[in-house]
mmCIF file of C-alpha atoms in Angstrom:
data_model
loop_
_atom_site.group_PDB
_atom_site.id
_atom_site.type_symbol
_atom_site.label_atom_id
_atom_site.label_comp_id
_atom_site.label_asym_id
_atom_site.label_seq_id
_atom_site.Cartn_x
_atom_site.Cartn_y
_atom_site.Cartn_z
ATOM 1 C CA MET A 1 37.282 -19.916 -110.367
ATOM 2 C CA SER A 2 36.180 -16.523 -109.786
ATOM 3 C CA VAL A 3 36.733 -14.153 -106.809
ATOM 4 C CA LEU A 4 33.555 -12.097 -106.347
ATOM 5 C CA LEU A 5 34.043 -8.611 -104.837
ATOM 6 C CA VAL A 6 30.858 -6.507 -103.750
ATOM 7 C CA ASP A 7 29.958 -3.118 -102.142
ATOM 8 C CA ALA A 8 27.000 -1.973 -100.953
ATOM 9 C CA GLY A 9 26.089 1.436 -100.863
ATOM 10 C CA ASN A 10 23.452 3.918 -99.839
ATOM 11 C CA THR A 11 22.160 3.753 -103.625
ATOM 12 C CA ARG A 12 23.699 1.509 -105.500
ATOM 13 C CA VAL A 13 25.525 -2.183 -105.188
ATOM 14 C CA LYS A 14 28.517 -2.172 -107.117
ATOM 15 C CA TRP A 15 30.553 -5.433 -107.664
ATOM 16 C CA ALA A 16 33.508 -6.837 -109.836
ATOM 17 C CA PHE A 17 35.886 -9.959 -110.048
ATOM 18 C CA ALA A 18 39.328 -9.844 -109.052
ATOM 19 C CA GLY A 19 41.870 -10.817 -112.137
ATOM 20 C CA ALA A 20 45.134 -11.268 -111.927
ATOM 21 C CA HIS A 21 45.943 -7.261 -113.625
ATOM 22 C CA GLY A 22 42.813 -6.024 -111.873
ATOM 23 C CA LEU A 23 39.475 -5.644 -111.777
ATOM 24 C CA VAL A 24 37.115 -7.969 -114.588
ATOM 25 C CA ALA A 25 33.411 -7.134 -115.294
ATOM 26 C CA PRO A 26 32.341 -4.468 -112.942
ATOM 27 C CA GLY A 27 28.992 -3.341 -112.734
ATOM 28 C CA ALA A 28 26.591 -1.430 -110.689
ATOM 29 C CA VAL A 29 22.498 -1.333 -110.152
ATOM 30 C CA ALA A 30 20.318 0.768 -108.079
ATOM 31 C CA HIS A 31 19.134 -1.500 -104.926
ATOM 32 C CA GLY A 32 16.170 0.591 -105.330
ATOM 33 C CA GLU A 33 15.513 -0.445 -108.989
ATOM 34 C CA ALA A 34 13.038 -3.462 -109.762
ATOM 35 C CA GLY A 35 14.530 -6.678 -110.534
ATOM 36 C CA TRP A 36 17.621 -5.463 -108.676
ATOM 37 C CA ILE A 37 18.232 -9.149 -107.299
ATOM 38 C CA GLU A 38 17.899 -11.081 -110.268
ATOM 39 C CA ARG A 39 20.081 -8.709 -112.518
ATOM 40 C CA LEU A 40 22.814 -9.555 -109.726
ATOM 41 C CA GLU A 41 22.373 -13.102 -110.025
ATOM 42 C CA ASP A 42 22.581 -12.835 -113.768
ATOM 43 C CA ALA A 43 25.596 -11.074 -113.526
ATOM 44 C CA TRP A 44 27.462 -13.470 -111.158
ATOM 45 C CA ARG A 45 26.442 -16.444 -112.097
ATOM 46 C CA ALA A 46 28.098 -15.323 -115.798
ATOM 47 C CA HIS A 47 31.268 -16.045 -114.173
ATOM 48 C CA ALA A 48 30.158 -19.175 -112.209
ATOM 49 C CA PRO A 49 31.682 -20.904 -110.492
ATOM 50 C CA VAL A 50 32.323 -18.233 -107.828
ATOM 51 C CA ARG A 51 35.375 -19.389 -105.128
ATOM 52 C CA ILE A 52 34.179 -16.918 -102.753
ATOM 53 C CA ALA A 53 32.965 -13.571 -102.195
ATOM 54 C CA TRP A 54 33.810 -10.632 -100.574
ATOM 55 C CA LEU A 55 31.295 -7.968 -99.221
ATOM 56 C CA ALA A 56 31.319 -4.793 -97.747
ATOM 57 C CA SER A 57 27.908 -2.787 -97.151
ATOM 58 C CA VAL A 58 27.198 0.485 -95.707
ATOM 59 C CA ALA A 59 23.451 -0.247 -96.992
ATOM 60 C CA GLN A 60 20.232 -0.647 -95.116
ATOM 61 C CA PRO A 61 19.844 -4.030 -93.719
ATOM 62 C CA GLU A 62 16.890 -4.623 -95.734
ATOM 63 C CA VAL A 63 19.575 -4.328 -98.521
ATOM 64 C CA GLU A 64 21.916 -6.284 -96.696
ATOM 65 C CA ALA A 65 19.598 -9.291 -96.074
ATOM 66 C CA ALA A 66 18.781 -9.716 -99.340
ATOM 67 C CA LEU A 67 22.171 -9.576 -100.875
ATOM 68 C CA LEU A 68 23.200 -12.282 -98.125
ATOM 69 C CA ALA A 69 20.489 -14.247 -99.066
ATOM 70 C CA LEU A 70 21.544 -14.136 -102.933
ATOM 71 C CA LEU A 71 25.033 -14.600 -102.332
ATOM 72 C CA ALA A 72 24.611 -17.757 -100.112
ATOM 73 C CA ARG A 73 23.508 -19.209 -103.115
ATOM 74 C CA VAL A 74 26.458 -18.566 -104.867
ATOM 75 C CA ALA A 75 29.681 -18.572 -102.860
ATOM 76 C CA PRO A 76 30.841 -18.526 -99.542
ATOM 77 C CA VAL A 77 30.749 -15.026 -98.211
ATOM 78 C CA GLU A 78 33.533 -12.813 -95.833
ATOM 79 C CA ARG A 79 31.950 -9.841 -94.660
ATOM 80 C CA VAL A 80 34.437 -6.878 -94.552
ATOM 81 C CA ARG A 81 34.344 -4.088 -91.354
ATOM 82 C CA SER A 82 36.016 -1.413 -90.557
ATOM 83 C CA THR A 83 39.115 -2.224 -88.227
ATOM 84 C CA GLU A 84 42.276 -0.861 -86.434
ATOM 85 C CA ARG A 85 44.335 -2.105 -89.639
ATOM 86 C CA LEU A 86 42.826 -3.146 -93.022
ATOM 87 C CA ALA A 87 45.130 -3.833 -96.490
ATOM 88 C CA GLY A 88 48.320 -1.723 -95.368
ATOM 89 C CA VAL A 89 45.751 1.329 -94.098
ATOM 90 C CA ARG A 90 45.808 2.287 -90.408
ATOM 91 C CA ASN A 91 42.362 3.316 -89.240
ATOM 92 C CA GLY A 92 42.452 7.108 -88.145
ATOM 93 C CA TYR A 93 39.344 7.208 -86.009
ATOM 94 C CA LEU A 94 39.274 7.190 -82.202
ATOM 95 C CA GLU A 95 36.781 4.316 -82.629
ATOM 96 C CA PRO A 96 37.747 2.079 -85.531
ATOM 97 C CA GLN A 97 34.475 0.593 -86.091
ATOM 98 C CA ARG A 98 32.812 3.992 -86.522
ATOM 99 C CA LEU A 99 34.598 4.538 -89.738
ATOM 100 C CA GLY A 100 32.726 3.497 -92.883
ATOM 101 C CA VAL A 101 34.000 0.482 -94.483
ATOM 102 C CA ASP A 102 33.343 2.218 -97.693
ATOM 103 C CA ARG A 103 35.609 4.954 -96.850
ATOM 104 C CA LEU A 104 38.374 2.557 -95.191
ATOM 105 C CA LEU A 105 38.610 0.431 -98.319
ATOM 106 C CA ALA A 106 38.762 3.551 -100.658
ATOM 107 C CA MET A 107 41.786 4.548 -98.799
ATOM 108 C CA ALA A 108 42.903 0.630 -98.839
ATOM 109 C CA GLY A 109 42.415 1.072 -102.813
ATOM 110 C CA ALA A 110 44.421 4.359 -102.797
ATOM 111 C CA GLN A 111 47.207 2.552 -100.799
ATOM 112 C CA ALA A 112 47.440 -0.519 -102.967
ATOM 113 C CA MET A 113 47.580 1.538 -106.179
ATOM 114 C CA SER A 114 50.715 3.336 -104.803
ATOM 115 C CA LEU A 115 48.559 7.068 -104.630
ATOM 116 C CA ALA A 116 49.557 8.220 -101.177
ATOM 117 C CA PRO A 117 50.211 10.577 -99.755
ATOM 118 C CA ALA A 118 46.545 11.873 -100.839
ATOM 119 C CA LEU A 119 43.215 12.997 -100.201
ATOM 120 C CA VAL A 120 40.741 10.212 -100.874
ATOM 121 C CA VAL A 121 37.450 11.859 -101.862
ATOM 122 C CA GLY A 122 34.093 9.821 -102.559
ATOM 123 C CA VAL A 123 31.127 11.846 -104.294
ATOM 124 C CA GLY A 124 28.411 9.315 -103.819
ATOM 125 C CA THR A 125 24.821 9.682 -101.425
ATOM 126 C CA ALA A 126 27.239 11.911 -99.291
ATOM 127 C CA ALA A 127 30.853 13.485 -99.893
ATOM 128 C CA THR A 128 33.477 12.095 -97.586
ATOM 129 C CA ILE A 129 37.294 13.551 -97.686
ATOM 130 C CA ASP A 130 39.963 11.580 -96.146
ATOM 131 C CA ALA A 131 43.665 11.957 -95.489
ATOM 132 C CA LEU A 132 45.848 9.429 -96.163
ATOM 133 C CA ALA A 133 49.734 9.418 -95.715
ATOM 134 C CA GLY A 134 52.523 7.953 -97.763
ATOM 135 C CA ASP A 135 52.756 4.794 -94.839
ATOM 136 C CA GLY A 136 49.238 4.204 -94.982
ATOM 137 C CA THR A 137 48.239 6.141 -91.993
ATOM 138 C CA HIS A 138 44.726 7.427 -91.715
ATOM 139 C CA CYS A 139 45.093 10.709 -90.580
ATOM 140 C CA GLY A 140 41.442 11.749 -90.405
ATOM 141 C CA GLY A 141 38.757 13.429 -92.347
ATOM 142 C CA LEU A 142 35.503 15.302 -93.458
ATOM 143 C CA ILE A 143 31.918 14.358 -93.927
ATOM 144 C CA LEU A 144 29.392 16.664 -96.272
ATOM 145 C CA PRO A 145 26.455 16.639 -97.848
ATOM 146 C CA SER A 146 26.884 16.020 -102.070
ATOM 147 C CA PRO A 147 26.243 18.890 -104.085
ATOM 148 C CA ARG A 148 22.843 17.045 -104.775
ATOM 149 C CA ALA A 149 21.886 17.086 -101.052
ATOM 150 C CA MET A 150 22.908 20.821 -100.952
ATOM 151 C CA GLN A 151 20.648 21.728 -103.166
ATOM 152 C CA ALA A 152 17.809 19.848 -102.149
ATOM 153 C CA ALA A 153 18.118 21.288 -98.529
ATOM 154 C CA VAL A 154 18.082 24.870 -99.413
ATOM 155 C CA LEU A 155 15.186 24.088 -101.845
ATOM 156 C CA ALA A 156 13.091 22.574 -98.535
ATOM 157 C CA GLN A 157 13.140 26.045 -96.608
ATOM 158 C CA THR A 158 11.751 27.729 -99.657
ATOM 159 C CA PRO A 159 9.215 27.717 -102.611
ATOM 160 C CA VAL A 160 11.413 27.600 -105.429
ATOM 161 C CA ARG A 161 10.835 24.982 -107.694
ATOM 162 C CA PRO A 162 13.929 24.768 -110.350
ATOM 163 C CA ARG A 163 13.148 23.935 -114.139
ATOM 164 C CA HIS A 164 16.224 22.156 -114.645
ATOM 165 C CA GLU A 165 19.494 20.557 -112.980
ATOM 166 C CA GLY A 166 21.446 24.086 -113.869
ATOM 167 C CA ARG A 167 24.964 24.021 -115.096
ATOM 168 C CA VAL A 168 27.856 25.181 -112.945
ATOM 169 C CA THR A 169 29.823 28.456 -113.793
ATOM 170 C CA ALA A 170 31.402 31.169 -111.908
ATOM 171 C CA PHE A 171 28.977 33.890 -111.546
ATOM 172 C CA ALA A 172 24.996 32.340 -112.420
ATOM 173 C CA ARG A 173 22.600 34.279 -114.217
ATOM 174 C CA SER A 174 19.692 32.204 -113.448
ATOM 175 C CA THR A 175 18.284 30.319 -110.045
ATOM 176 C CA GLU A 176 18.759 26.746 -111.486
ATOM 177 C CA ASP A 177 22.844 27.135 -112.332
ATOM 178 C CA ALA A 178 22.963 29.393 -108.763
ATOM 179 C CA LEU A 179 22.053 26.884 -106.818
ATOM 180 C CA ALA A 180 24.289 24.151 -109.232
ATOM 181 C CA SER A 181 27.153 26.241 -108.918
ATOM 182 C CA GLY A 182 27.037 27.346 -105.468
ATOM 183 C CA ALA A 183 26.951 23.566 -104.190
ATOM 184 C CA TRP A 184 29.524 21.928 -106.433
ATOM 185 C CA LEU A 185 31.897 24.813 -105.722
ATOM 186 C CA ALA A 186 31.494 24.618 -102.230
ATOM 187 C CA LEU A 187 32.322 20.919 -102.508
ATOM 188 C CA ALA A 188 35.265 21.626 -104.971
ATOM 189 C CA ALA A 189 36.521 24.668 -102.632
ATOM 190 C CA CYS A 190 36.455 22.215 -99.513
ATOM 191 C CA VAL A 191 38.612 19.639 -101.302
ATOM 192 C CA GLU A 192 41.171 22.318 -102.379
ATOM 193 C CA ARG A 193 41.562 23.561 -99.131
ATOM 194 C CA SER A 194 41.874 20.409 -97.346
ATOM 195 C CA ALA A 195 44.582 19.239 -99.837
ATOM 196 C CA ASP A 196 46.442 22.626 -99.236
ATOM 197 C CA THR A 197 46.047 21.802 -95.417
ATOM 198 C CA PHE A 198 47.337 18.327 -95.489
ATOM 199 C CA ALA A 199 50.268 19.001 -97.625
ATOM 200 C CA ARG A 200 50.874 22.113 -95.185
ATOM 201 C CA GLU A 201 50.842 19.855 -92.057
ATOM 202 C CA SER A 202 52.776 16.845 -93.847
ATOM 203 C CA SER A 203 55.404 19.138 -95.457
ATOM 204 C CA ARG A 204 54.900 17.048 -98.718
ATOM 205 C CA ALA A 205 53.053 17.451 -101.893
ATOM 206 C CA THR A 206 49.696 14.955 -101.794
ATOM 207 C CA GLY A 207 47.544 14.081 -104.773
ATOM 208 C CA ILE A 208 43.880 13.396 -104.864
ATOM 209 C CA VAL A 209 41.930 10.882 -105.657
ATOM 210 C CA LEU A 210 38.271 10.819 -106.283
ATOM 211 C CA HIS A 211 35.903 7.763 -106.716
ATOM 212 C CA GLY A 212 32.252 7.706 -106.185
ATOM 213 C CA GLY A 213 29.403 8.183 -109.260
ATOM 214 C CA ALA A 214 29.736 11.802 -109.200
ATOM 215 C CA ALA A 215 33.384 11.901 -108.926
ATOM 216 C CA PRO A 216 33.640 13.290 -112.893
ATOM 217 C CA ALA A 217 31.928 15.818 -112.784
ATOM 218 C CA LEU A 218 33.651 17.057 -109.362
ATOM 219 C CA ALA A 219 37.152 16.159 -111.664
ATOM 220 C CA GLY A 220 36.092 18.964 -113.752
ATOM 221 C CA LEU A 221 35.902 21.687 -111.379
ATOM 222 C CA LEU A 222 39.668 21.359 -109.744
ATOM 223 C CA GLU A 223 42.325 23.384 -110.158
ATOM 224 C CA ARG A 224 44.905 20.877 -108.343
ATOM 225 C CA ALA A 225 46.392 17.652 -110.251
ATOM 226 C CA HIS A 226 44.051 14.567 -109.269
ATOM 227 C CA VAL A 227 43.274 11.205 -110.619
ATOM 228 C CA VAL A 228 39.974 9.424 -110.855
ATOM 229 C CA ARG A 229 39.783 6.142 -109.736
ATOM 230 C CA GLU A 230 35.944 4.672 -110.554
ATOM 231 C CA HIS A 231 36.128 1.476 -108.745
ATOM 232 C CA LEU A 232 38.321 2.748 -105.637
ATOM 233 C CA VAL A 233 36.517 0.667 -102.825
ATOM 234 C CA LEU A 234 36.285 -2.350 -105.440
ATOM 235 C CA GLU A 235 40.105 -2.074 -105.558
ATOM 236 C CA GLY A 236 40.631 -2.101 -101.374
ATOM 237 C CA LEU A 237 38.331 -4.959 -101.303
ATOM 238 C CA ALA A 238 40.331 -6.625 -104.273
ATOM 239 C CA ALA A 239 43.514 -5.716 -101.771
ATOM 240 C CA VAL A 240 42.035 -7.374 -98.335
ATOM 241 C CA ALA A 241 41.281 -10.428 -100.663
ATOM 242 C CA ALA A 242 44.497 -10.853 -101.924
ATOM 243 C CA ASP A 243 45.590 -10.371 -98.269
ATOM 244 C CA ALA A 244 43.713 -13.153 -97.374
ATOM 245 C CA VAL A 245 45.295 -15.947 -99.564
ATOM 246 C CA ARG A 246 48.997 -14.702 -98.815
#
């Protein structure tokens, strides 16, 4: 019987099934799209029977409610929330429950994949940077606007309306390219400065682990060594599910 892993984010619902050697049949759907619930049900029932579903969510309450109603028809559900310790990671927040569960699970995924010490960087609706020590201690992190949000914030204060998305270059020669370049290079610089600071404070080399829908775009701008784990949150969720049966 299958174990279903579900990560409900601000924009998309991502899922996969836990396999003996990693994730199986991962997929994603934007929860603003027409028929998204039906698409999820079709994808999940293709792997029936499902023994149990593990859900982590930072989505809006109405999205969570729709998901829980669907999952109730598929399998028993375990909700994962932020706690002081989860799947080998010690939450570094002063109020552990306020750390986004997606961030905590991404660190759990990095820990399970033996990628720590590392900066765990998520690039989605927002950008997040979390410092994870080799022993699984979360040393804190940052939240900043995604490059898309940065550009939107600038444009909201001006009459400028870009004619295209722009491309990233060191010194842009059009407004569109300047907006795109400023936003993406700002995020890349923040990540690399954070990596330098973490390495200096921990007195050891640290890696950079990228995840989220826009991670590949950021990867092309970094000068430091890095890895992209497209399904890192789901890998963390798989680690939680595995811990539950030990």
